[in-house]
Amino acid sequence: GAGVSQTPSNKVTEKGKYVELRCDPISGHTALYWYRQSLGQGPEFLIYFQGTGAADDSGLPNDRFFAVRPEGSVSTLKIQRTERGDSAVYLCASSPIAGGTDTQYFGPGTRLTVL
Amino acid sequence: TQLLEQSPQFLSIQEGENLTVYCNSSSVFSSLQWYRQEPGEGPVLLVTVVTGGEVKKLKRLTFQFGDARKDSSLHITAAQPGDTGLYLCAGESPKDSNYQLIWGAGTKLIIKP
């Protein structure tokens, strides 16, 4: 079956612009996670969805970041007024149910570069 | 703040050698996961260890969870070029909600043919 997919694979934008990053989770997976990974670092938690609702958005760095999952499947991470420090790989993962020991399946990520 | 420290940060060895990488913390974890990540890809789960002292084997890879559930190690026997990648550990805190993992920064492993 299809795994987690993310689009675009690469996004180059200018400082101050708005970007949207899309995640298509594995069909039927209830939980969806967004992470940010900087070079040489492990993933940094941003937000977690259980169904349509954001169960925890405590990892979002500031109010320029927002994510939605309106129908409980596809999710979009939105970044307003991008800054150079936002440059990173944005990873999405899904799992059948929420739980640290439940396997999270990761997508290939979107590499965001803010010039 | 809970932290997972991985060591070494970088390791480059010849094919056929053995190696061990470590994941250490001062905090206790309910479980610990090891992932391998290749360039341009997301992390892929290798194993989850749950019980203190637990040892799991995956072909030439041996994973051990410390007795106190604060640390873990990954030992690779007779490393092969296909083992090259970034090895990440991630722990589930027994205190927090059970969906958020604490991640280490990873060990970048290169196996030279």
Coordinates of N, CA and C in Angstrom, one line a residue:
Chain A
G1 N 0.8 -1.2 0.0 CA 0.0 0.0 0.0 C 0.8 1.2 0.0
A2 N 0.2 2.4 -0.3 CA 1.0 3.6 -0.4 C 1.4 4.1 1.0
G3 N 2.5 4.7 1.1 CA 3.0 5.2 2.4 C 2.6 6.6 2.5
V4 N 3.2 7.3 3.5 CA 3.0 8.7 3.7 C 3.6 9.5 2.6
S5 N 2.9 10.4 2.0 CA 3.5 11.3 0.9 C 3.4 12.7 1.3
Q6 N 4.4 13.5 0.9 CA 4.5 14.9 1.2 C 4.8 15.7 -0.1
T7 N 4.1 16.8 -0.2 CA 4.3 17.7 -1.3 C 4.4 19.1 -0.9
P8 N 5.2 19.9 -1.5 CA 6.2 19.5 -2.5 C 7.4 18.8 -1.8
S9 N 8.3 18.3 -2.6 CA 9.5 17.7 -2.0 C 10.5 18.7 -1.6
N10 N 10.5 19.8 -2.4 CA 11.4 20.9 -2.2 C 10.6 22.2 -2.4
K11 N 10.8 23.2 -1.5 CA 10.2 24.5 -1.6 C 11.2 25.6 -1.3
V12 N 11.4 26.4 -2.3 CA 12.3 27.6 -2.1 C 11.5 28.8 -2.1
T13 N 11.6 29.7 -1.1 CA 10.7 30.9 -1.0 C 11.6 32.0 -0.5
E14 N 11.0 33.2 -0.6 CA 11.7 34.4 -0.1 C 11.2 34.7 1.3
K15 N 12.1 35.3 2.0 CA 11.7 35.8 3.3 C 10.5 36.7 3.3
G16 N 9.5 36.4 4.2 CA 8.3 37.1 4.2 C 7.1 36.5 3.5
K17 N 7.4 35.5 2.7 CA 6.3 34.9 1.9 C 5.6 33.8 2.8
Y18 N 4.4 33.4 2.2 CA 3.6 32.4 2.8 C 3.8 31.1 2.1
V19 N 3.9 30.0 2.9 CA 4.0 28.7 2.3 C 3.0 27.7 2.9
E20 N 2.7 26.7 2.1 CA 1.8 25.6 2.6 C 2.5 24.3 2.2
L21 N 2.6 23.4 3.2 CA 3.2 22.1 3.0 C 2.1 21.0 3.2
R22 N 2.0 20.1 2.3 CA 0.9 19.1 2.4 C 1.4 17.7 2.8
C23 N 0.6 17.0 3.6 CA 0.9 15.7 4.0 C -0.3 14.8 3.7
D24 N -0.1 13.7 3.0 CA -1.1 12.6 2.8 C -0.7 11.4 3.6
P25 N -1.4 11.2 4.7 CA -1.0 10.0 5.6 C -1.5 8.7 5.0
I26 N -1.1 7.6 5.6 CA -1.6 6.3 5.2 C -3.1 6.2 5.5
S27 N -3.8 5.7 4.5 CA -5.2 5.6 4.6 C -5.7 4.9 5.9
G28 N -6.6 5.5 6.6 CA -7.1 4.9 7.8 C -6.3 5.2 9.1
H29 N -5.2 5.9 9.0 CA -4.4 6.3 10.2 C -5.1 7.5 10.8
T30 N -5.3 7.3 12.1 CA -6.0 8.3 12.9 C -5.1 9.5 13.3
A31 N -3.9 9.1 13.7 CA -3.0 10.1 14.2 C -2.0 10.6 13.2
L32 N -1.8 11.9 13.2 CA -0.8 12.5 12.3 C 0.0 13.5 13.0
Y33 N 1.3 13.5 12.7 CA 2.3 14.3 13.4 C 3.1 15.1 12.4
W34 N 3.4 16.3 12.8 CA 4.4 17.2 12.0 C 5.6 17.4 12.9
Y35 N 6.8 17.2 12.2 CA 8.1 17.5 12.8 C 8.9 18.4 12.0
R36 N 9.9 19.0 12.6 CA 10.8 19.8 11.8 C 12.2 19.3 12.1
Q37 N 13.0 19.1 11.1 CA 14.4 18.5 11.3 C 15.4 19.5 10.7
S38 N 16.2 20.0 11.5 CA 17.3 20.8 11.0 C 18.5 19.9 10.8
L39 N 19.5 20.4 10.0 CA 20.6 19.7 9.6 C 21.4 19.2 10.8
G40 N 21.7 17.9 10.9 CA 22.5 17.4 12.0 C 21.7 17.2 13.3
Q41 N 20.4 17.3 13.2 CA 19.5 17.2 14.4 C 18.5 16.1 14.2
G42 N 17.9 15.7 15.3 CA 16.8 14.8 15.2 C 15.5 15.6 15.0
P43 N 14.4 14.9 14.7 CA 13.1 15.6 14.5 C 12.7 16.3 15.7
E44 N 12.1 17.5 15.5 CA 11.6 18.3 16.6 C 10.0 18.4 16.4
F45 N 9.3 17.9 17.5 CA 7.9 17.8 17.4 C 7.3 19.2 17.2
L46 N 6.3 19.3 16.3 CA 5.5 20.6 16.1 C 4.1 20.4 16.6
I47 N 3.4 19.5 16.0 CA 1.9 19.4 16.3 C 1.5 18.0 16.0
Y48 N 0.4 17.6 16.7 CA -0.1 16.2 16.6 C -1.6 16.3 16.5
F49 N -2.2 15.6 15.5 CA -3.6 15.5 15.3 C -4.1 14.1 15.6
Q50 N -5.3 14.1 16.3 CA -6.0 12.9 16.5 C -7.3 13.1 15.8
G51 N -7.5 12.5 14.6 CA -8.6 12.8 13.8 C -8.5 14.2 13.2
T52 N -9.6 15.0 13.3 CA -9.6 16.3 12.7 C -9.0 17.4 13.7
G53 N -8.9 17.1 14.9 CA -8.5 18.1 15.9 C -7.1 18.0 16.3
A54 N -6.5 19.2 16.5 CA -5.1 19.3 17.0 C -5.1 18.9 18.5
A55 N -4.6 17.8 18.8 CA -4.6 17.3 20.2 C -3.5 18.0 21.0
D56 N -2.4 18.4 20.3 CA -1.3 19.1 21.0 C -0.6 19.9 19.9
D57 N -0.6 21.2 20.1 CA 0.2 22.1 19.2 C 1.3 22.8 19.9
S58 N 1.7 22.2 21.0 CA 2.7 22.9 21.9 C 4.1 23.1 21.2
G59 N 4.3 22.3 20.2 CA 5.6 22.4 19.5 C 5.7 23.5 18.5
L60 N 4.6 24.1 18.1 CA 4.7 25.1 17.1 C 5.5 26.3 17.7
P61 N 6.5 26.8 16.9 CA 7.4 27.8 17.5 C 6.8 29.1 17.8
N62 N 5.8 29.5 17.0 CA 5.2 30.8 17.2 C 3.9 30.9 16.4
D63 N 3.2 32.0 16.4 CA 1.9 32.1 15.8 C 2.0 32.2 14.2
R64 N 3.2 32.2 13.7 CA 3.3 32.2 12.2 C 3.0 30.8 11.7
F65 N 3.1 29.8 12.5 CA 2.9 28.4 12.1 C 1.5 28.0 12.5
F66 N 0.8 27.3 11.6 CA -0.5 26.8 11.8 C -0.7 25.5 11.0
A67 N -1.5 24.6 11.5 CA -1.8 23.4 10.7 C -3.2 23.0 10.8
V68 N -3.7 22.4 9.8 CA -5.1 21.9 9.7 C -5.2 20.5 9.2
R69 N -6.3 19.9 9.6 CA -6.6 18.5 9.0 C -8.1 18.4 9.0
P70 N -8.8 19.2 8.1 CA -10.2 19.4 8.1 C -11.1 18.1 8.0
E71 N -10.6 17.1 7.3 CA -11.4 15.9 7.1 C -10.8 14.7 7.8
G72 N -9.8 14.9 8.6 CA -9.2 13.8 9.3 C -8.2 13.0 8.5
S73 N -7.9 13.5 7.3 CA -6.9 12.7 6.5 C -5.8 13.6 6.1
V74 N -5.8 14.3 5.0 CA -4.8 15.2 4.5 C -4.6 16.3 5.5
S75 N -3.3 16.7 5.7 CA -3.0 17.8 6.6 C -2.2 18.8 5.9
T76 N -2.3 20.1 6.2 CA -1.5 21.2 5.6 C -0.9 22.0 6.7
L77 N 0.4 22.1 6.6 CA 1.2 23.0 7.6 C 1.4 24.3 6.9
K78 N 1.0 25.4 7.5 CA 1.0 26.7 6.9 C 2.0 27.6 7.7
I79 N 2.8 28.3 7.0 CA 3.8 29.2 7.6 C 3.7 30.5 7.0
Q80 N 3.4 31.5 7.8 CA 3.2 32.9 7.4 C 4.5 33.7 7.6
R81 N 4.7 34.7 6.7 CA 5.9 35.6 6.9 C 7.2 34.8 7.2
T82 N 7.5 33.9 6.3 CA 8.6 33.0 6.5 C 9.9 33.8 6.8
E83 N 10.7 33.2 7.7 CA 12.0 33.7 8.1 C 13.1 32.7 7.7
R84 N 14.3 33.2 7.6 CA 15.4 32.3 7.2 C 15.6 31.1 8.2
G85 N 15.3 31.4 9.4 CA 15.4 30.4 10.4 C 14.4 29.3 10.3
D86 N 13.4 29.5 9.4 CA 12.4 28.4 9.2 C 12.9 27.3 8.2
S87 N 14.0 27.6 7.6 CA 14.6 26.6 6.7 C 14.9 25.3 7.4
A88 N 14.4 24.2 6.9 CA 14.6 22.9 7.5 C 13.8 21.9 6.7
V89 N 13.9 20.6 7.0 CA 13.1 19.6 6.4 C 11.9 19.4 7.3
Y90 N 10.7 19.5 6.8 CA 9.5 19.3 7.5 C 8.9 17.9 7.3
L91 N 8.9 17.1 8.3 CA 8.5 15.7 8.2 C 7.1 15.5 8.7
C92 N 6.3 14.7 8.1 CA 5.0 14.3 8.5 C 5.0 12.8 8.8
A93 N 4.3 12.4 9.8 CA 4.2 10.9 10.1 C 2.8 10.6 10.5
S94 N 2.4 9.4 10.3 CA 1.1 9.0 10.7 C 1.2 7.6 11.4
S95 N 0.2 7.4 12.2 CA 0.1 6.1 12.9 C -1.4 5.7 13.1
P96 N -1.6 4.4 13.2 CA -3.0 3.9 13.3 C -3.8 4.6 14.4
I97 N -3.1 4.6 15.6 CA -3.7 5.3 16.8 C -2.6 6.1 17.4
A98 N -3.0 6.9 18.4 CA -2.0 7.7 19.1 C -1.3 6.9 20.1
G99 N 0.0 7.1 20.2 CA 0.7 6.3 21.2 C 2.2 6.3 20.9
G100 N 3.0 6.5 21.9 CA 4.4 6.6 21.7 C 5.0 5.3 21.2
T101 N 4.4 4.2 21.6 CA 4.9 2.9 21.2 C 4.3 2.4 19.9
D102 N 3.3 3.1 19.4 CA 2.7 2.8 18.1 C 3.6 3.3 17.0
T103 N 3.8 2.5 16.1 CA 4.8 2.8 15.0 C 4.3 4.0 14.2
Q104 N 5.2 5.0 14.1 CA 4.9 6.2 13.3 C 5.6 6.0 11.9
Y105 N 4.9 6.2 10.9 CA 5.4 6.0 9.5 C 5.6 7.4 9.0
F106 N 6.8 7.6 8.6 CA 7.2 9.0 8.1 C 7.2 9.1 6.6
G107 N 6.9 10.3 6.2 CA 7.0 10.6 4.8 C 8.4 11.1 4.5
P108 N 8.7 11.4 3.2 CA 10.1 11.7 2.9 C 10.5 13.2 3.3
G109 N 9.5 13.9 3.6 CA 9.7 15.3 4.1 C 9.7 16.3 2.9
T110 N 9.5 17.6 3.3 CA 9.6 18.7 2.4 C 10.7 19.6 2.9
R111 N 11.7 19.8 2.0 CA 12.8 20.6 2.3 C 12.5 22.1 2.0
L112 N 12.3 22.9 3.0 CA 12.0 24.3 2.9 C 13.3 25.1 3.0
T113 N 13.5 26.0 2.0 CA 14.6 26.9 2.0 C 14.0 28.3 1.9
V114 N 14.3 29.1 2.9 CA 13.9 30.5 2.9 C 15.1 31.4 2.6
L115 N 15.1 32.1 1.5 CA 16.2 32.9 1.1 C 16.1 34.3 1.7
Chain B
T1 N 13.9 19.5 31.6 CA 13.7 19.1 30.2 C 14.4 17.8 29.9
Q2 N 13.7 16.9 29.3 CA 14.3 15.6 29.0 C 15.1 15.6 27.8
L3 N 16.3 15.0 27.8 CA 17.2 15.0 26.7 C 17.6 13.6 26.4
L4 N 17.8 13.3 25.2 CA 18.5 12.0 24.8 C 19.8 12.4 24.1
E5 N 20.9 12.0 24.6 CA 22.2 12.3 23.9 C 22.7 11.0 23.2
Q6 N 23.1 11.2 22.0 CA 23.6 10.1 21.2 C 25.1 10.3 21.0
S7 N 25.8 9.2 21.0 CA 27.2 9.2 20.8 C 27.6 7.9 20.1
P8 N 28.7 8.0 19.2 CA 29.3 9.3 18.8 C 28.3 10.0 17.8
Q9 N 28.6 11.2 17.5 CA 27.8 12.0 16.6 C 28.0 11.5 15.2
F10 N 29.3 11.0 14.9 CA 29.7 10.6 13.6 C 30.6 9.4 13.7
L11 N 30.5 8.5 12.8 CA 31.3 7.3 12.8 C 31.5 6.8 11.4
S12 N 32.8 6.6 11.0 CA 33.1 6.1 9.7 C 34.1 4.9 9.9
I13 N 33.6 3.8 9.4 CA 34.4 2.6 9.6 C 34.5 1.8 8.3
Q14 N 35.3 0.8 8.3 CA 35.4 -0.1 7.1 C 34.4 -1.2 7.2
E15 N 34.0 -1.7 6.1 CA 33.1 -2.8 6.0 C 33.7 -4.0 6.7
G16 N 32.8 -4.7 7.5 CA 33.3 -5.9 8.2 C 33.6 -5.6 9.7
E17 N 33.7 -4.4 10.0 CA 34.0 -4.1 11.4 C 32.7 -4.1 12.3
N18 N 32.9 -4.1 13.6 CA 31.8 -4.1 14.5 C 31.7 -2.7 15.1
L19 N 30.6 -2.2 15.5 CA 30.5 -0.9 16.1 C 29.3 -0.9 17.1
T20 N 29.4 0.1 18.0 CA 28.3 0.3 19.0 C 28.0 1.8 19.1
V21 N 26.8 2.1 19.0 CA 26.4 3.5 19.2 C 25.4 3.6 20.4
Y22 N 25.4 4.8 21.1 CA 24.8 4.9 22.4 C 23.7 6.0 22.4
C23 N 22.8 5.8 23.3 CA 21.7 6.7 23.4 C 21.5 6.8 25.0
N24 N 21.8 8.0 25.5 CA 21.8 8.1 27.0 C 21.0 9.3 27.5
S25 N 20.4 9.1 28.7 CA 19.6 10.2 29.3 C 19.7 10.0 30.8
S26 N 19.4 11.1 31.5 CA 19.2 11.0 32.9 C 17.8 10.8 33.3
S27 N 16.9 10.7 32.3 CA 15.5 10.4 32.6 C 15.1 9.0 32.2
V28 N 14.1 8.6 32.9 CA 13.5 7.2 32.6 C 12.5 7.3 31.5
F29 N 12.5 6.4 30.6 CA 11.6 6.3 29.5 C 10.7 5.0 29.6
S30 N 9.5 5.1 29.2 CA 8.6 4.0 29.1 C 9.0 3.0 28.0
S31 N 9.5 3.6 27.0 CA 10.0 2.8 25.8 C 11.0 3.6 25.0
L32 N 11.7 2.9 24.2 CA 12.7 3.6 23.4 C 12.7 3.0 22.0
Q33 N 12.7 3.8 21.0 CA 12.7 3.4 19.7 C 14.0 3.8 19.0
W34 N 14.4 2.9 18.0 CA 15.6 3.2 17.2 C 15.1 3.3 15.7
Y35 N 15.5 4.3 15.0 CA 15.2 4.6 13.6 C 16.5 4.7 12.8
R36 N 16.4 4.4 11.5 CA 17.4 4.7 10.6 C 16.8 5.6 9.5
Q37 N 17.6 6.6 9.2 CA 17.1 7.6 8.2 C 18.2 7.8 7.2
E38 N 17.8 7.6 5.9 CA 18.7 7.8 4.8 C 18.4 9.2 4.2
P39 N 19.4 9.7 3.4 CA 19.3 11.1 2.9 C 18.0 11.2 2.0
G40 N 17.3 12.2 2.2 CA 16.1 12.5 1.4 C 14.9 11.7 1.8
E41 N 15.0 10.9 2.9 CA 13.9 10.1 3.4 C 13.6 10.4 4.8
G42 N 12.4 9.9 5.2 CA 12.0 10.1 6.6 C 12.6 8.9 7.4
P43 N 12.6 9.0 8.8 CA 13.1 7.9 9.6 C 12.2 6.7 9.4
V44 N 12.9 5.5 9.5 CA 12.2 4.2 9.5 C 12.4 3.5 10.8
L45 N 11.4 3.1 11.4 CA 11.5 2.4 12.7 C 12.2 1.0 12.5
L46 N 13.2 0.8 13.4 CA 13.9 -0.5 13.4 C 13.4 -1.4 14.5
V47 N 13.3 -0.8 15.7 CA 12.9 -1.6 16.9 C 12.3 -0.7 18.0
T48 N 11.5 -1.3 18.8 CA 11.0 -0.6 20.0 C 11.4 -1.5 21.2
V49 N 12.1 -1.0 22.2 CA 12.4 -1.7 23.4 C 11.6 -1.1 24.6
V50 N 11.0 -2.0 25.4 CA 10.1 -1.6 26.4 C 10.5 -1.9 27.8
T51 N 11.1 -3.1 28.0 CA 11.4 -3.6 29.3 C 12.9 -3.3 29.7
G52 N 13.2 -2.9 30.9 CA 14.6 -2.7 31.3 C 15.4 -4.0 31.1
G53 N 16.6 -3.8 30.5 CA 17.4 -5.0 30.3 C 17.1 -5.8 29.0
E54 N 16.1 -5.4 28.3 CA 15.6 -6.1 27.1 C 16.7 -6.0 26.0
V55 N 16.8 -7.1 25.4 CA 17.7 -7.2 24.2 C 16.9 -7.7 23.0
K56 N 17.0 -7.0 21.9 CA 16.4 -7.4 20.7 C 17.4 -7.5 19.5
K57 N 17.2 -8.5 18.7 CA 18.1 -8.7 17.6 C 17.4 -8.6 16.3
L58 N 18.0 -7.9 15.4 CA 17.4 -7.7 14.0 C 18.6 -8.0 13.1
K59 N 18.7 -9.3 12.7 CA 19.8 -9.7 11.8 C 21.1 -9.4 12.5
R60 N 21.9 -8.5 11.9 CA 23.3 -8.2 12.5 C 23.2 -7.0 13.5
L61 N 22.0 -6.5 13.8 CA 21.8 -5.4 14.7 C 21.3 -5.9 16.0
T62 N 21.9 -5.5 17.1 CA 21.5 -5.9 18.5 C 21.2 -4.6 19.3
F63 N 20.0 -4.6 19.8 CA 19.5 -3.4 20.6 C 19.4 -3.8 22.0
Q64 N 19.8 -2.9 22.9 CA 19.7 -3.2 24.3 C 19.1 -2.0 25.0
F65 N 18.2 -2.2 25.9 CA 17.6 -1.2 26.8 C 18.2 -1.3 28.1
G66 N 18.7 -0.3 28.7 CA 19.4 -0.3 30.0 C 18.4 -0.8 31.1
D67 N 19.0 -1.4 32.2 CA 18.2 -1.9 33.2 C 17.3 -0.8 33.8
A68 N 17.8 0.4 33.9 CA 17.0 1.5 34.5 C 16.2 2.2 33.5
R69 N 16.2 1.8 32.3 CA 15.4 2.4 31.2 C 15.8 3.8 31.0
K70 N 17.1 4.1 31.1 CA 17.5 5.5 30.9 C 18.5 5.6 29.7
D71 N 18.9 4.4 29.2 CA 19.9 4.4 28.1 C 19.7 3.2 27.2
S72 N 20.2 3.2 26.1 CA 20.1 2.1 25.1 C 21.4 2.1 24.2
S73 N 21.6 1.0 23.7 CA 22.7 0.8 22.7 C 22.3 0.0 21.5
L74 N 23.0 0.3 20.4 CA 22.8 -0.4 19.2 C 24.2 -0.9 18.8
H75 N 24.3 -2.2 18.6 CA 25.5 -2.9 18.2 C 25.3 -3.5 16.8
I76 N 26.2 -3.2 15.9 CA 26.2 -3.8 14.6 C 27.4 -4.6 14.4
T77 N 27.1 -5.9 14.0 CA 28.2 -6.8 13.7 C 28.5 -6.9 12.2
A78 N 29.8 -6.9 11.9 CA 30.2 -7.1 10.5 C 29.4 -6.0 9.6
A79 N 29.7 -4.8 9.9 CA 28.9 -3.7 9.2 C 29.1 -3.8 7.7
Q80 N 28.0 -3.4 7.0 CA 28.0 -3.4 5.5 C 27.7 -2.0 5.0
P81 N 28.1 -1.7 3.8 CA 27.8 -0.4 3.2 C 26.3 0.0 3.3
G82 N 25.4 -1.1 3.2 CA 24.0 -0.8 3.3 C 23.5 -0.3 4.7
D83 N 24.4 -0.4 5.7 CA 24.1 0.0 7.0 C 24.3 1.5 7.2
T84 N 24.9 2.1 6.2 CA 25.1 3.6 6.2 C 23.8 4.4 6.4
G85 N 23.8 5.3 7.3 CA 22.7 6.2 7.5 C 22.7 6.9 8.8
L86 N 21.7 7.6 9.1 CA 21.6 8.4 10.4 C 20.7 7.5 11.3
Y87 N 21.3 7.1 12.4 CA 20.6 6.3 13.4 C 20.1 7.2 14.5
L88 N 18.8 7.2 14.7 CA 18.1 8.1 15.7 C 17.5 7.2 16.8
C89 N 17.6 7.7 18.0 CA 16.8 7.1 19.1 C 15.7 8.1 19.5
A90 N 14.6 7.5 20.0 CA 13.5 8.4 20.4 C 12.8 7.7 21.6
G91 N 12.6 8.4 22.7 CA 12.0 7.9 23.9 C 10.7 8.4 24.2
E92 N 9.9 7.5 24.8 CA 8.5 7.9 25.2 C 8.6 8.1 26.7
S93 N 8.2 9.3 27.1 CA 8.2 9.7 28.5 C 7.1 9.1 29.2
P94 N 7.3 8.5 30.4 CA 6.2 8.0 31.2 C 5.4 9.1 31.9
K95 N 5.9 10.3 31.8 CA 5.2 11.4 32.5 C 4.2 12.1 31.6
D96 N 4.7 12.3 30.3 CA 3.9 13.1 29.4 C 2.8 12.2 28.7
S97 N 2.0 12.9 27.9 CA 1.1 12.2 27.1 C 1.8 11.2 26.2
N98 N 1.2 10.1 25.9 CA 1.9 9.0 25.3 C 2.1 9.2 23.8
Y99 N 1.9 10.3 23.2 CA 2.1 10.4 21.8 C 3.3 11.2 21.4
Q100 N 4.0 11.9 22.4 CA 5.1 12.7 22.0 C 6.4 12.0 22.4
L101 N 7.3 11.9 21.4 CA 8.6 11.3 21.5 C 9.6 12.3 21.8
I102 N 10.6 12.0 22.6 CA 11.8 12.8 22.8 C 12.9 12.2 21.9
W103 N 13.5 13.0 21.0 CA 14.4 12.5 20.0 C 15.8 12.9 20.3
G104 N 16.8 12.0 20.0 CA 18.2 12.3 20.0 C 18.6 13.0 18.7
A105 N 19.8 13.5 18.7 CA 20.3 14.2 17.5 C 20.8 13.2 16.4
G106 N 21.0 12.0 16.8 CA 21.4 11.0 15.8 C 22.9 10.7 15.8
T107 N 23.3 9.5 15.3 CA 24.6 9.1 15.0 C 24.7 8.9 13.5
K108 N 25.5 9.7 12.8 CA 25.7 9.5 11.4 C 26.8 8.4 11.1
L109 N 26.4 7.3 10.5 CA 27.2 6.2 10.3 C 27.5 6.0 8.8
I110 N 28.8 5.9 8.5 CA 29.3 5.6 7.2 C 30.1 4.4 7.2
I111 N 29.7 3.4 6.3 CA 30.4 2.2 6.2 C 31.1 2.2 4.9
K112 N 32.4 2.1 4.9 CA 33.2 2.2 3.6 C 33.5 0.8 3.1
P113 N 33.2 0.6 1.8 CA 33.5 -0.7 1.2 C 35.0 -1.0 1.1

